[in-house]
Coordinates of C-alpha atoms in Angstrom, one line a residue:
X200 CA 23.5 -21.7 23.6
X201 CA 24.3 -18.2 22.3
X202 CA 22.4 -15.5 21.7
X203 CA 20.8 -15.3 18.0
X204 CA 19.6 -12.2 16.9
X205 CA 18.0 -13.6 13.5
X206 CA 15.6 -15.3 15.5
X207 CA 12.1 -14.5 14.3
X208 CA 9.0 -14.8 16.5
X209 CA 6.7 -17.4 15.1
X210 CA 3.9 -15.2 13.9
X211 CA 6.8 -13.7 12.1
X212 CA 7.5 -17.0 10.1
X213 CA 3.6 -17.4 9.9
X214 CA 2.9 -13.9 7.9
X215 CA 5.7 -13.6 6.3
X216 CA 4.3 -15.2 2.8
X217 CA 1.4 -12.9 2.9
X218 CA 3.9 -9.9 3.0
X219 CA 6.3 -11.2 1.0
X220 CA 3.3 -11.5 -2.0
X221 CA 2.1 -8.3 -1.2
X222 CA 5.6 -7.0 -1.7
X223 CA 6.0 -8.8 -5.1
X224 CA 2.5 -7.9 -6.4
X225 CA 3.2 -4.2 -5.3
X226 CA 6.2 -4.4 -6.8
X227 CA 4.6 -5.3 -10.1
X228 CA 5.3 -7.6 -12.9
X229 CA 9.1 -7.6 -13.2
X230 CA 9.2 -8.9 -9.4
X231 CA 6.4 -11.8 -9.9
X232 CA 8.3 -13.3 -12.3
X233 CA 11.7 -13.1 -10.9
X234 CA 10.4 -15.5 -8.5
X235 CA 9.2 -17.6 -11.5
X236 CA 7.5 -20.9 -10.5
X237 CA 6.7 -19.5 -7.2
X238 CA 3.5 -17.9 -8.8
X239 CA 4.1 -19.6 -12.3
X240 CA 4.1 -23.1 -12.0
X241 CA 5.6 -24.9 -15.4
X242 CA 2.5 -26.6 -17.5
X243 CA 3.1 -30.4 -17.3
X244 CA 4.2 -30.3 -21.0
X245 CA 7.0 -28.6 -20.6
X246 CA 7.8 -30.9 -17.2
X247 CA 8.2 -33.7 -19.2
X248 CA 10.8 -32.3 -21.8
X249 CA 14.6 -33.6 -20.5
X250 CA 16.7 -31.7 -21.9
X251 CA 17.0 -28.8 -18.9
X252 CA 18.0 -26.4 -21.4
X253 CA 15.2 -27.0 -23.6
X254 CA 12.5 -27.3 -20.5
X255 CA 14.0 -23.6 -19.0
X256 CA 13.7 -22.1 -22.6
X257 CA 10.1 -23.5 -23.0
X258 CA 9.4 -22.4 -19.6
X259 CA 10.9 -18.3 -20.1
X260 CA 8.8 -18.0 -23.1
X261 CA 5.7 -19.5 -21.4
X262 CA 6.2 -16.6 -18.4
X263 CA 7.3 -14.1 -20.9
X264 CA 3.8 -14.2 -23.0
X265 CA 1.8 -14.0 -19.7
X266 CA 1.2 -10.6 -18.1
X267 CA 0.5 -9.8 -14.9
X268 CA -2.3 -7.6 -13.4
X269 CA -0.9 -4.3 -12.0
X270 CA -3.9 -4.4 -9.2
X271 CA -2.6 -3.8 -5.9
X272 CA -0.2 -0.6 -6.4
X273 CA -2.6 1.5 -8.3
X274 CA -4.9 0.1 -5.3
X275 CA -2.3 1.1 -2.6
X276 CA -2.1 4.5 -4.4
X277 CA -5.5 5.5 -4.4
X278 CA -6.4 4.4 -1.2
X279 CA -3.8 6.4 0.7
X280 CA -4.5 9.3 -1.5
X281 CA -8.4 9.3 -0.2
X282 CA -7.4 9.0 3.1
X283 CA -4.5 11.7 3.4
X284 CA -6.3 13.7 0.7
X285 CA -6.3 16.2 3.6
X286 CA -3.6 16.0 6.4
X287 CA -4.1 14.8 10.0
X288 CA -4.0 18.0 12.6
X289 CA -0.8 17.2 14.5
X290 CA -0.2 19.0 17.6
X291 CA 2.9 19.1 19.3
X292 CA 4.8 20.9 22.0
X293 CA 7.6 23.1 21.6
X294 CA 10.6 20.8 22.2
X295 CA 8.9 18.4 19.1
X296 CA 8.2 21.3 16.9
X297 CA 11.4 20.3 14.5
X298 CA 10.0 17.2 14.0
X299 CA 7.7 18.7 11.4
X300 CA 10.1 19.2 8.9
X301 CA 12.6 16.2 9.6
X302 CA 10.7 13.4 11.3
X303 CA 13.4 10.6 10.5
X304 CA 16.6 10.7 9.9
X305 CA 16.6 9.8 6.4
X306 CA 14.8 13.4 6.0
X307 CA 11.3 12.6 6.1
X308 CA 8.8 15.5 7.3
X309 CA 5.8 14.2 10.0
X310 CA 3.3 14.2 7.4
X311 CA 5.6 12.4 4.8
X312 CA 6.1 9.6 8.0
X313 CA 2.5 9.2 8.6
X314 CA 1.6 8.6 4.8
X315 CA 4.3 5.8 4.8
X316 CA 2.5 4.4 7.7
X317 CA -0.6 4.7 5.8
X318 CA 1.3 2.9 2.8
X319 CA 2.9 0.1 4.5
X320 CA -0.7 -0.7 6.8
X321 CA -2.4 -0.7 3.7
X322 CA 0.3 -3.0 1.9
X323 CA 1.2 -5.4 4.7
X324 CA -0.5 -4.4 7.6
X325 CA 1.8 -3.7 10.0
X326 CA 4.2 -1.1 10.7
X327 CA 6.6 -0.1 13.4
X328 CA 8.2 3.2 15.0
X329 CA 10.7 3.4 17.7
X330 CA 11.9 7.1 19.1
X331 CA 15.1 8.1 19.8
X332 CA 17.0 11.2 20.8
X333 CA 20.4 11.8 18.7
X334 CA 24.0 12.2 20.7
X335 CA 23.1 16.3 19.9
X336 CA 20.3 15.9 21.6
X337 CA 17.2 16.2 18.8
X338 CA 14.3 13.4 18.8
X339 CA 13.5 11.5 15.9
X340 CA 11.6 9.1 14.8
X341 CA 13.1 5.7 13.1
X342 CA 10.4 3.3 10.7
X343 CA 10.7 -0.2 10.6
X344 CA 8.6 -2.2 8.5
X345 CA 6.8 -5.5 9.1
X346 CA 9.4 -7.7 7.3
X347 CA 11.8 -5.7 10.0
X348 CA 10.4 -6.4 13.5
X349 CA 12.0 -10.0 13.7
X350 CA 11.0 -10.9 17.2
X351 CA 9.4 -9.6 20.5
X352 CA 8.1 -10.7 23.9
X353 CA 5.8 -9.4 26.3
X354 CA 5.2 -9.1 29.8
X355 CA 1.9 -8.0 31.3
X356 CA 0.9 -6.7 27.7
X357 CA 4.0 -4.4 28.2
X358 CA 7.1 -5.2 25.5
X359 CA 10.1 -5.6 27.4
X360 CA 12.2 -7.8 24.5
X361 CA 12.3 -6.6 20.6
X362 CA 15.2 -7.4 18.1
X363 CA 14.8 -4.8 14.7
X364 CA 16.6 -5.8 11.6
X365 CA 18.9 -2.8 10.6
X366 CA 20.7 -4.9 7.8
X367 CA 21.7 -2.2 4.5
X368 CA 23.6 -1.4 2.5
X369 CA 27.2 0.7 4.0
X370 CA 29.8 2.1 1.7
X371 CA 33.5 1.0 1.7
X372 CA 35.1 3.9 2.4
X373 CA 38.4 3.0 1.0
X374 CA 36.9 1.0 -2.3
X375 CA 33.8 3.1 -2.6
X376 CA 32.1 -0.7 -3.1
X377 CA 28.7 -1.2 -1.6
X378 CA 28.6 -3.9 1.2
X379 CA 25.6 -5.4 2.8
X380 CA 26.4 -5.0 6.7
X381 CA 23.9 -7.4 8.8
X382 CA 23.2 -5.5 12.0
X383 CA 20.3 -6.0 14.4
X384 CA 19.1 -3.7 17.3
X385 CA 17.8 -5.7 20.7
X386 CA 15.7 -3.5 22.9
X387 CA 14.8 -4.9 26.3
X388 CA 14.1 -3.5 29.5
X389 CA 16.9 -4.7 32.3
X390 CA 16.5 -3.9 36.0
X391 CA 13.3 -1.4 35.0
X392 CA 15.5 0.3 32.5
X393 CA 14.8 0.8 28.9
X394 CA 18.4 -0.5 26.6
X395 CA 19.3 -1.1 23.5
X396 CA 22.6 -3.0 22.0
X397 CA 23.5 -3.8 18.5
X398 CA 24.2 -6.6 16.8
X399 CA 26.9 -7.0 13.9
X400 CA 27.8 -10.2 11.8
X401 CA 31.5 -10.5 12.1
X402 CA 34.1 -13.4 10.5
X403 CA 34.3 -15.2 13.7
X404 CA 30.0 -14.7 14.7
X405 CA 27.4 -12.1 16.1
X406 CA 29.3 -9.2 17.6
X407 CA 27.2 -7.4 20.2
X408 CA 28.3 -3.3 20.8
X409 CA 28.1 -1.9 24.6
X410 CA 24.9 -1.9 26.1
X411 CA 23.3 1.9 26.4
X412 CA 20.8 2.8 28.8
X413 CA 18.0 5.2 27.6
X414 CA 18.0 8.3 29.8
X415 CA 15.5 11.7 29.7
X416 CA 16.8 15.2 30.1
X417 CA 17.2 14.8 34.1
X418 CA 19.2 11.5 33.4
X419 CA 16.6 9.2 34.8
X420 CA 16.3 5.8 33.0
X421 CA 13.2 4.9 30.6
X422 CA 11.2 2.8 32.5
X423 CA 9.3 1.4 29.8
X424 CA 10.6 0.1 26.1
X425 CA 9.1 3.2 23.6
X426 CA 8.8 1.1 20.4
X427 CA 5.0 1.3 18.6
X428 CA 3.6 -1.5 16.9
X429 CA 1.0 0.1 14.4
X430 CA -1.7 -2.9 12.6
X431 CA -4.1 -2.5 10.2
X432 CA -6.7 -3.3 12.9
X433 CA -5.1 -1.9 16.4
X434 CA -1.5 -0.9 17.9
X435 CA -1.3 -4.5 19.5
X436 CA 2.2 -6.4 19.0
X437 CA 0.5 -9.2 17.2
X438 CA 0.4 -9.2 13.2
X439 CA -3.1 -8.1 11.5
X440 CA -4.7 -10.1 8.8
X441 CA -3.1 -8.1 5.4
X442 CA -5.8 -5.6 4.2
X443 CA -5.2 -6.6 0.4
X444 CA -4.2 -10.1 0.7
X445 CA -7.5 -11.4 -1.3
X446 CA -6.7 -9.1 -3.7
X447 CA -2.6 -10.2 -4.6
X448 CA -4.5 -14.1 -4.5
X449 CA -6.6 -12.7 -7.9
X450 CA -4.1 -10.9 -9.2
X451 CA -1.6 -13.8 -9.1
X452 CA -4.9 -16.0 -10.2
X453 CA -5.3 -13.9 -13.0
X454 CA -1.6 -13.8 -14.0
X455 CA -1.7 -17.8 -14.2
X456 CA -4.8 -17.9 -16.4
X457 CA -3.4 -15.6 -18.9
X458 CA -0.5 -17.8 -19.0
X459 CA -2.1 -20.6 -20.4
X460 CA -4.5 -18.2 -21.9
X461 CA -1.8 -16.7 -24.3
X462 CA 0.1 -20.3 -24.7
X463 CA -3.2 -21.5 -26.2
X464 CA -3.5 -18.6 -28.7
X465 CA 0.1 -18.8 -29.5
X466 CA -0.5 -22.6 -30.0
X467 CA -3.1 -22.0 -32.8
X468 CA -1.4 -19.3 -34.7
X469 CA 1.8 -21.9 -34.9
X470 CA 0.7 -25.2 -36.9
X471 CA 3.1 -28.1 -36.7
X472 CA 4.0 -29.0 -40.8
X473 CA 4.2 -32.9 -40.6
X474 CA 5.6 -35.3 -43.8
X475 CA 4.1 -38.5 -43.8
X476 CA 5.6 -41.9 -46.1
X477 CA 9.3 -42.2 -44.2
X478 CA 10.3 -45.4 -43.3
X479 CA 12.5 -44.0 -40.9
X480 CA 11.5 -40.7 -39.6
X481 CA 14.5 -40.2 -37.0
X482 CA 17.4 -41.3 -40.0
X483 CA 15.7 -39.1 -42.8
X484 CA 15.2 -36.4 -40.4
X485 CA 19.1 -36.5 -39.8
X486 CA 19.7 -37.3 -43.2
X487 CA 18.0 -34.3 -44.8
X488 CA 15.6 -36.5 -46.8
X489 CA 12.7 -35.4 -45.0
X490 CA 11.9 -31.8 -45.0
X491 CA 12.8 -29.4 -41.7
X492 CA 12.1 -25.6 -43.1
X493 CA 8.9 -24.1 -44.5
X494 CA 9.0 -21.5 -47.0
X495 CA 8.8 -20.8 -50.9
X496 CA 12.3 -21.4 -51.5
X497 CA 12.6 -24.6 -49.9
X498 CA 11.1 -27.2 -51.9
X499 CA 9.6 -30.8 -50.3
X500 CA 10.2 -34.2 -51.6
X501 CA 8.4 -37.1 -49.8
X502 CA 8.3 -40.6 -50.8
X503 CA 6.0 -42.5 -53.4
X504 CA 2.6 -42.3 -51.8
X505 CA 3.8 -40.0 -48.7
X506 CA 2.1 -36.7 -47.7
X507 CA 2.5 -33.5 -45.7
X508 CA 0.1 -31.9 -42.9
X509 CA -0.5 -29.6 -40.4
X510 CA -1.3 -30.2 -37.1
X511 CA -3.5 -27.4 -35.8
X512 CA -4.5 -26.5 -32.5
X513 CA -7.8 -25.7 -32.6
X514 CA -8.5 -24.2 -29.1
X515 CA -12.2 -24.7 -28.2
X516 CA -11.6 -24.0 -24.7
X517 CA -10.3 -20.0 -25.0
X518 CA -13.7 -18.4 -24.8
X519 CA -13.9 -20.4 -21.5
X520 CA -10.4 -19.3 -20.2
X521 CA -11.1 -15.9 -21.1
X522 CA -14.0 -15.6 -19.6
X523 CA -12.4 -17.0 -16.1
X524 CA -10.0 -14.4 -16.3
X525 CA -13.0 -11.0 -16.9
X526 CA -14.5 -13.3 -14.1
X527 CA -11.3 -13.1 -11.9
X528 CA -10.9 -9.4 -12.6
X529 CA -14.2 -8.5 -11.8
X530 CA -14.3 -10.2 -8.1
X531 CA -10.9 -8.1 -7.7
X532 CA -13.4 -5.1 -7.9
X533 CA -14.7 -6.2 -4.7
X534 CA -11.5 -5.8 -3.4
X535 CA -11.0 -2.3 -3.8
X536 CA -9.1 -2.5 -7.3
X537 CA -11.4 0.0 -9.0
X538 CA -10.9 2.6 -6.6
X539 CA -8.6 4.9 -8.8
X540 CA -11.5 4.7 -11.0
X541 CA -14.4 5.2 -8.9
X542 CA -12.7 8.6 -7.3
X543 CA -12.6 9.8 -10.4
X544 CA -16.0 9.0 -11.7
X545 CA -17.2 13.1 -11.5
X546 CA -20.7 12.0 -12.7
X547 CA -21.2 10.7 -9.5
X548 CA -22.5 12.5 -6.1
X549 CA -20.3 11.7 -3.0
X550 CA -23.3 10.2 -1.2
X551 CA -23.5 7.6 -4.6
X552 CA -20.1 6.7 -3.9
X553 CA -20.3 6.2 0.3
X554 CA -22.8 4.0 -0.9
X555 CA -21.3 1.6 -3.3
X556 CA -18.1 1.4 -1.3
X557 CA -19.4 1.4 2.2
X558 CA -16.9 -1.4 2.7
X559 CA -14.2 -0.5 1.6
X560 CA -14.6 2.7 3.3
X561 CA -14.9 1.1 6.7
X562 CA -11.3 -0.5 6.1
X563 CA -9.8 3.1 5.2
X564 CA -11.4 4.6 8.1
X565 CA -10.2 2.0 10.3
X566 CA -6.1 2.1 9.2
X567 CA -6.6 5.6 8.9
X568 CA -7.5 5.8 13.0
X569 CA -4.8 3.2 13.4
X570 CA -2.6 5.2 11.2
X571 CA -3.0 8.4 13.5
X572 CA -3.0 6.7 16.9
X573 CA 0.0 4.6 16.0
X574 CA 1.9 8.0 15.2
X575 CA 0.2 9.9 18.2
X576 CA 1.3 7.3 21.0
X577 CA 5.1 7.2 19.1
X578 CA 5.3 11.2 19.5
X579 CA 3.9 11.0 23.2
X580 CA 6.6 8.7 24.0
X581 CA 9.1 11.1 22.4
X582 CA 8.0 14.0 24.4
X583 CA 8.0 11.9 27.7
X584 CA 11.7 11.5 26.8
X585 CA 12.2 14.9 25.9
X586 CA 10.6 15.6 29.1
X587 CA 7.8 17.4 27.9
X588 CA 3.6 17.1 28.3
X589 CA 2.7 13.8 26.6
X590 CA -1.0 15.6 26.9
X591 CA 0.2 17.9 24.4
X592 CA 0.5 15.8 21.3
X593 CA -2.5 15.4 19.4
X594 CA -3.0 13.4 15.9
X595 CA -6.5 13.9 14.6
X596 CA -7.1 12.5 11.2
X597 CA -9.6 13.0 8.7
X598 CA -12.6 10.0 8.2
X599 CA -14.7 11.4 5.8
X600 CA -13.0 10.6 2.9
X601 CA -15.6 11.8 0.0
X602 CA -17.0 14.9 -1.7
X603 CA -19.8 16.3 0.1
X604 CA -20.3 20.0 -2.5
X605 CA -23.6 20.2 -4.2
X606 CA -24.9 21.3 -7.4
X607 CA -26.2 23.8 -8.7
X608 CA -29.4 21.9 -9.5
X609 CA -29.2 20.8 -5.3
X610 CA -29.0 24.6 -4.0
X611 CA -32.3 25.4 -6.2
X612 CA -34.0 22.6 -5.1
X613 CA -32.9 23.3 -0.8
X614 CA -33.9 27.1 -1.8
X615 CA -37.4 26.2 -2.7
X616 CA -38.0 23.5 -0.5
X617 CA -37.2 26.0 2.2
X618 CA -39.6 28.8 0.3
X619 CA -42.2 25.8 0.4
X620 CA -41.7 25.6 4.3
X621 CA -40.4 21.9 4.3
X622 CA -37.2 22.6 6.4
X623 CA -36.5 25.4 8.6
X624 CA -33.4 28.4 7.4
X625 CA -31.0 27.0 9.7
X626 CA -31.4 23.3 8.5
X627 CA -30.8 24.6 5.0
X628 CA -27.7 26.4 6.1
X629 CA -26.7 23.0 7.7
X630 CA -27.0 21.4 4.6
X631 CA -25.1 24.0 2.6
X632 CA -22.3 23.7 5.2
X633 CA -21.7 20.5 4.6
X634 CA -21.7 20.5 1.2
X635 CA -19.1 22.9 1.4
X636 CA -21.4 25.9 0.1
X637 CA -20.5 27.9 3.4
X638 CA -17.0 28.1 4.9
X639 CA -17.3 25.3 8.3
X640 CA -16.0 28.0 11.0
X641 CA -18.5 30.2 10.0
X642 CA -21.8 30.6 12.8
X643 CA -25.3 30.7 11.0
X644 CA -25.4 33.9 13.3
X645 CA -22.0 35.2 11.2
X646 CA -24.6 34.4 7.9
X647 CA -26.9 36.4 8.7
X648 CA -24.8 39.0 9.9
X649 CA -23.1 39.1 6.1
X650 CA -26.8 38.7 4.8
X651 CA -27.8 42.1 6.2
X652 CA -24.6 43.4 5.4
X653 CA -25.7 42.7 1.8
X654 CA -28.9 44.2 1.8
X655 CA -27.8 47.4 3.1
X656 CA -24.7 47.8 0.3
X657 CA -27.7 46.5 -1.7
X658 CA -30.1 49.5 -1.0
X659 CA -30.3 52.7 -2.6
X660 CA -28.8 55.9 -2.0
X661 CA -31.4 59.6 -0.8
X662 CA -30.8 60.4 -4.7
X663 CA -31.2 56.7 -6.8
X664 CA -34.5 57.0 -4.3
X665 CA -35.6 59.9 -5.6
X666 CA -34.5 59.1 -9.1
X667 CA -36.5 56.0 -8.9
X668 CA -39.5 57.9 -7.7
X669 CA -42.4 58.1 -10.0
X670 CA -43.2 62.0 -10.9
X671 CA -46.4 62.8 -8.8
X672 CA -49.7 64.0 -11.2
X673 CA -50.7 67.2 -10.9

């Protein structure tokens, strides 16, 4: 049987719905209902109706009243914002230095790398980065998300097999039309060597290119496969649970309840007029003899003893749908949804906030260590290539997320606790250091130093002393 390079590993086909929801709720409200009854299913109501025509139109203006929840991207936003607030401390040897301002080939800087690794952990989870070296010789550093990394095999723990989807879009040079061009990179490690062949979709089937042998400087063969799998939870090859998968679920949950939600209200500001005293509703209908239009220039006749009324939709059940959905929205708090807000909430110390989203915070701190290490080991495998000092690349990230400054009201009360004897000088300088009062590199030794310094600009000259000076009585 030949070779398939579409393949996909069996956790692949088991996570891809969580992505692919994450994706679409990300994506926002245009994308949730392009997939229509995949999140919207149609009401029974509008099931029964035959004509197809009639049931699609009944259907689009059913999805078109409902609005979906932008939750998860302001979510994503906010989240990688607190933890790359302040960028990780990269370190890197000489031969790596370029990578700072082009990391990828697409142009991205390091930093703007590691925040798309932030994005996509914090999206779906998973991420991926493979080095390479270019035929001029420069390293780089190529992405590939989740929905990407089709299939992979291990042995030992070690990755010896991976297939990457590269399908994209390739211009025709001679029509200047876009094409999609299917193309998929195997990486494996044959006879100890680390190589790579591509895959392309031809008329007659899968097309593979020359096999190429990944060589360092002294033209000695990889002997290990450099790709980086990067999890929300660790840099293992297996998928991590999706970090805001609880949150899509509400938001889609929310989505479907305003549906019927808004179909209700529409239902009782639109009364059906009925005319009552036909013999033959269906023939007077198509007649004209019974009435079809409201209006004051349309005039009703009905029968000897007939009638006309409306049919109204009363809806006793919206305070109980509307409440479901404030009910829905507020367990998405739990989630993290409100954390645009809470950042911003200046009212509140940074200790209040630790506090209330201790959680939460554990999760950032986590992907944000994953984040770092994922992009650490991927540089360290580039510099083995490039023959440089693995040892020499360093990613430290920051963890500590909130605002630790003081008030003014704080720095009176640490002042006269300390002129109360409750806490030594040098644990009140402690405390002012952290709340960024006092610069962090700077020694309580340097304090006192500028202390002293300030008394003595402080003092006064031979000649204010003896200005000061009282006049002796004589």
């Amino acid at each position: 049987m030949a070779f398939d390079p579409t393949t996909k590993h069996p956790l692949y086909e088991a996570f891809a719905p969580s992505w692919r929801l994450l994706r679409d709720a990300m994506d926002g409200e245009d994308a949730i209902k392009a997939r229509g009854e995949a999140y919207l299913p149609e009401k029974s109501g509008t099931r029964a109706i035959a004509d197809p025509v009639l049931r699609k139109v009944a259907y689009d203006a059913y999805k078109l009243r409902a609005e979906f929840p932008e939750l998860v991207a302001p979510t994503v936003r906010g989240a990688v914002g607190v933890m790359l607030d302040q960028p990780a401390a990269i370190e890197l040897p000489a031969v790596l230095e370029p990578l700072r301002e082009k990391a990828t080939r697409d142009g991205l800087t390091l930093e703007g790398l590691h925040r798309r690794i932030a994005i996509e952990l914090i999206t779906v989870g998973r991420y991926g980065v493979l080095p390479g070296v270019s035929d001029a010789g420069a390293p780089y550093l190529a992405g590939y998300v989740a929905e990407s990394i089709l299939n992979w095999d291990a042995t030992n723990d070690e990755t010896d097999f991976l297939v990457l989807d590269e399908t994209g879009l390739v211009r025709n040079r001679e029509t200047g039309a876009w094409e999609t061009a299917e193309v998929y990179l195997e990486c494996f490690l044959q006879d100890g060597a680390y190589t790579a062949r591509r895959w392309t979709k031809s008329s007659s089937g899968w097309v593979a290119a020359e096999e190429v042998v990944a060589q360092d400087r002294k033209r000695r063969a990889l002997d290990s496969l450099p790709f980086v799998f990067i999890g929300a939870n660790d840099l293992t090859a297996a998928p991590d649970d999706v970090p805001l998968y609880g949150l899509a679920k509400l938001a889609v949950r929310v989505y479907r309840l305003d549906a019927d939600y808004t179909f209700a209200l529409h239902m009782t500001s639109e009364p059906t007029p009925v005319a009552i005293g036909f013999d033959d509703p269906v023939e007077a209908a198509n007649s004209g003899k019974a009435p079809t239009t409201l209006g004051s220039s349309k005039l009703w006749l009905l029968p000897v003893g007939g009638d006309a009324k409306y049919l109204e939709f009363s809806g006793p059940g919206l305070d109980a749908q509307s409440k479901a959905i404030q009910d829905a929205l507020s367990r998405a708090v739990v989630f993290g949804a409100q954390i645009l807000s809470d950042t911003q909430r200046t009212a509140e110390s940074g200790e209040a906030i630790r506090l209330r989203l201790g959680n939460q915070t554990s999760t950032l701190k986590t992907i944000a260590l994953n984040s770092a290490a994922g992009l650490e080991k991927a540089l360290k495998n580039l510099a083995v290539w490039m023959g440089a000092n693995p040892d020499d690349v360093k990613v430290t990230p920051v963890t500590d997320f909130f605002d630790h400054a003081i008030s003014a009201q704080d720095i009176t009360a640490l002042v006269a606790g300390w002129q109360a004897g409750a806490y030594s000088w040098r644990t009140m300088f402690d405390r002012f250091q952290r709340g960024e009062l006092i610069p962090v590199d700077r020694t309580a030794e340097d304090e006192l130093g500028l202390i002293d310094q300030d008394d003595l600009e402080r003092a006064p000259s031979a000649d204010d002393a003896a200005a000061l000076t009282p006049p002796t009585a004589k």
